[in-house]
Amino acid sequence: QVVLVQSGTEVKKPGASVRISCEASGYPFSRHHIHWVRQAPGQGLEWMAWVSSGSDEPKYSQNFQGRITVSKDTSANTAYMEVRSLRSEDTAIYYCGRDFGWSIDYWGPGTLVTVSS
Amino acid sequence: QSALTQPPSASGSPGQSVTISCTGTSSDVGAYKYVSWYQQKPGKAPKLMIYEVTKRPSGVPDRFSGSKSGNTASLTVSGLQAEDEADYYCNSYGAGDGWVFGGGTKLTVL
């Protein structure tokens, strides 16, 4: 079965960076894009970026352009997202998800990132 | 790119039907067939309920249906059940920014 496993909870100080991982299993990793979506406490979903299943360049939301980098290691079936220059407003649950025809059919459990001084 | 517009809340009694709207623009909802809907219960990751405007993934009850007219997509839940109480989010592919979500609708089963 398809499973996405994300790295654990992070607590960071303002200005720091965080790298979140998303390890996929149960399907050919190279056949599906991976999306990154976040949800601030009590708020809605916000799409951040996707990393292509192939050789296409990643696509970033304009809201995060220049502050995040997504990547993948196909040999490890793992996608990554780095968020830099963290601020308190970046406190959120960060989800990875498997693309299915421009929807997300499988979601990771989420990684809580807390930014606090 | 602005978020898609959803009503903040919706409600209905068990057995009734409820429709949740999702309004975008001619650059996202109106331009592509890639509208999807997600159900999210407290403390859980979202769950895909509808993709490509009208299609249901395996395992999603046929009480859930999707449609689109112009720049507005809709999710209809027929025969409401207590277990349908959740937050619902629409999502569309869009020119320029790639993807955009709606602000979410809290569905209450009375």
Tab-separated table of N, CA and C in Angstrom, chain A residues 35 37 39 43-47 59-63 95 99-105 107-109, chain B residues 1 34 36 38 40 44-48 50-52 89 91 93 96-103:
chain	number	residue	atom	x	y	z
A	35	HIS	N	3.766	16.889	-3.898
A	35	HIS	CA	3.372	18.252	-3.522
A	35	HIS	C	3.697	18.517	-2.062
A	37	VAL	N	2.292	21.028	1.044
A	37	VAL	CA	1.161	21.855	1.462
A	37	VAL	C	1.313	22.126	2.955
A	39	GLN	N	-0.406	23.981	6.686
A	39	GLN	CA	-1.627	24.405	7.367
A	39	GLN	C	-1.245	25.028	8.702
A	43	GLN	N	-6.053	27.287	10.549
A	43	GLN	CA	-6.205	27.892	9.228
A	43	GLN	C	-6.411	26.837	8.149
A	44	GLY	N	-6.521	27.298	6.902
A	44	GLY	CA	-6.759	26.407	5.783
A	44	GLY	C	-5.467	25.865	5.181
A	45	LEU	N	-5.646	25.136	4.101
A	45	LEU	CA	-4.512	24.537	3.402
A	45	LEU	C	-3.881	25.553	2.457
A	46	GLU	N	-2.573	25.488	2.354
A	46	GLU	CA	-1.842	26.408	1.475
A	46	GLU	C	-0.823	25.613	0.678
A	47	TRP	N	-0.969	25.616	-0.640
A	47	TRP	CA	-0.023	24.912	-1.494
A	47	TRP	C	1.289	25.672	-1.558
A	59	LYS	N	8.136	23.517	-9.165
A	59	LYS	CA	7.238	24.665	-9.293
A	59	LYS	C	6.948	25.185	-7.896
A	60	TYR	N	7.106	26.494	-7.718
A	60	TYR	CA	6.896	27.088	-6.403
A	60	TYR	C	5.747	28.086	-6.423
A	61	SER	N	5.008	28.129	-5.320
A	61	SER	CA	4.030	29.188	-5.158
A	61	SER	C	4.756	30.520	-5.066
A	62	GLN	N	4.163	31.539	-5.660
A	62	GLN	CA	4.765	32.873	-5.597
A	62	GLN	C	4.917	33.347	-4.155
A	63	ASN	N	4.074	32.828	-3.265
A	63	ASN	CA	4.134	33.237	-1.861
A	63	ASN	C	5.427	32.784	-1.170
A	95	TYR	N	2.640	19.208	5.120
A	95	TYR	CA	2.276	17.914	4.543
A	95	TYR	C	2.965	17.712	3.201
A	99	ASP	N	1.051	13.277	-6.044
A	99	ASP	CA	0.205	13.822	-7.095
A	99	ASP	C	-0.522	12.710	-7.834
A	100	PHE	N	-1.767	12.987	-8.140
A	100	PHE	CA	-2.600	12.072	-8.928
A	100	PHE	C	-3.422	12.930	-9.860
A	101	GLY	N	-2.916	13.156	-11.043
A	101	GLY	CA	-3.664	13.956	-12.006
A	101	GLY	C	-4.032	15.321	-11.480
A	102	TRP	N	-3.096	16.004	-10.876
A	102	TRP	CA	-3.292	17.337	-10.305
A	102	TRP	C	-4.302	17.325	-9.177
A	103	SER	N	-4.242	16.280	-8.404
A	103	SER	CA	-4.862	16.232	-7.090
A	103	SER	C	-3.877	15.498	-6.200
A	104	ILE	N	-4.178	15.360	-4.927
A	104	ILE	CA	-3.300	14.604	-4.018
A	104	ILE	C	-4.094	13.430	-3.500
A	105	ASP	N	-3.671	12.216	-3.886
A	105	ASP	CA	-4.451	11.044	-3.474
A	105	ASP	C	-3.929	10.393	-2.200
A	107	TRP	N	-1.605	11.371	1.334
A	107	TRP	CA	-0.982	12.428	2.119
A	107	TRP	C	-0.080	11.825	3.194
A	108	GLY	N	1.001	12.522	3.483
A	108	GLY	CA	1.783	12.154	4.651
A	108	GLY	C	1.051	12.584	5.911
A	109	PRO	N	1.529	12.154	7.067
A	109	PRO	CA	0.859	12.486	8.336
A	109	PRO	C	1.084	13.923	8.777
B	1	GLN	N	-1.478	34.757	-6.717
B	1	GLN	CA	-2.771	34.166	-7.069
B	1	GLN	C	-3.623	34.038	-5.811
B	34	TYR	N	-8.979	20.420	-13.661
B	34	TYR	CA	-8.269	19.906	-12.494
B	34	TYR	C	-8.752	20.550	-11.202
B	36	SER	N	-10.288	19.622	-7.505
B	36	SER	CA	-10.438	18.507	-6.577
B	36	SER	C	-10.999	19.010	-5.252
B	38	TYR	N	-11.303	17.996	-0.920
B	38	TYR	CA	-10.715	17.234	0.178
B	38	TYR	C	-11.559	17.387	1.426
B	40	GLN	N	-11.331	17.056	5.559
B	40	GLN	CA	-10.365	17.001	6.650
B	40	GLN	C	-11.080	16.989	7.987
B	44	LYS	N	-6.356	15.277	11.553
B	44	LYS	CA	-6.020	14.317	10.490
B	44	LYS	C	-5.564	15.029	9.230
B	45	ALA	N	-4.844	14.279	8.393
B	45	ALA	CA	-4.497	14.798	7.084
B	45	ALA	C	-5.741	14.830	6.198
B	46	PRO	N	-5.758	15.703	5.217
B	46	PRO	CA	-6.891	15.734	4.290
B	46	PRO	C	-7.045	14.416	3.543
B	47	LYS	N	-8.259	14.193	3.048
B	47	LYS	CA	-8.584	12.999	2.270
B	47	LYS	C	-9.206	13.430	0.950
B	48	LEU	N	-8.724	12.870	-0.140
B	48	LEU	CA	-9.257	13.197	-1.459
B	48	LEU	C	-10.651	12.621	-1.626
B	50	ILE	N	-12.948	14.127	-4.366
B	50	ILE	CA	-13.294	14.323	-5.777
B	50	ILE	C	-12.050	14.820	-6.508
B	51	TYR	N	-11.807	14.311	-7.689
B	51	TYR	CA	-10.732	14.844	-8.527
B	51	TYR	C	-11.235	15.045	-9.949
B	52	GLU	N	-10.534	15.847	-10.691
B	52	GLU	CA	-10.937	16.205	-12.061
B	52	GLU	C	-12.426	16.541	-12.122
B	89	TYR	N	-12.201	21.342	1.541
B	89	TYR	CA	-11.388	22.292	0.786
B	89	TYR	C	-11.445	21.958	-0.701
B	91	ASN	N	-9.685	22.788	-4.552
B	91	ASN	CA	-8.338	23.029	-5.036
B	91	ASN	C	-8.385	23.016	-6.554
B	93	TYR	N	-5.888	23.619	-10.244
B	93	TYR	CA	-4.675	24.011	-10.966
B	93	TYR	C	-4.949	25.382	-11.566
B	96	GLY	N	0.005	30.308	-13.922
B	96	GLY	CA	0.846	31.214	-13.142
B	96	GLY	C	1.375	30.588	-11.878
B	97	ASP	N	0.520	30.451	-10.865
B	97	ASP	CA	1.018	30.001	-9.566
B	97	ASP	C	0.933	28.495	-9.361
B	98	GLY	N	0.427	27.805	-10.339
B	98	GLY	CA	0.423	26.344	-10.254
B	98	GLY	C	-0.817	25.775	-9.610
B	99	TRP	N	-0.968	26.009	-8.333
B	99	TRP	CA	-2.051	25.405	-7.577
B	99	TRP	C	-2.617	26.416	-6.589
B	100	VAL	N	-3.916	26.297	-6.295
B	100	VAL	CA	-4.503	27.170	-5.292
B	100	VAL	C	-5.614	26.420	-4.574
B	101	PHE	N	-5.711	26.618	-3.267
B	101	PHE	CA	-6.769	26.029	-2.460
B	101	PHE	C	-7.822	27.068	-2.130
B	102	GLY	N	-9.016	26.592	-1.823
B	102	GLY	CA	-10.035	27.434	-1.241
B	102	GLY	C	-9.777	27.608	0.246
B	103	GLY	N	-10.486	28.543	0.845
B	103	GLY	CA	-10.282	28.816	2.260
B	103	GLY	C	-10.878	27.790	3.201
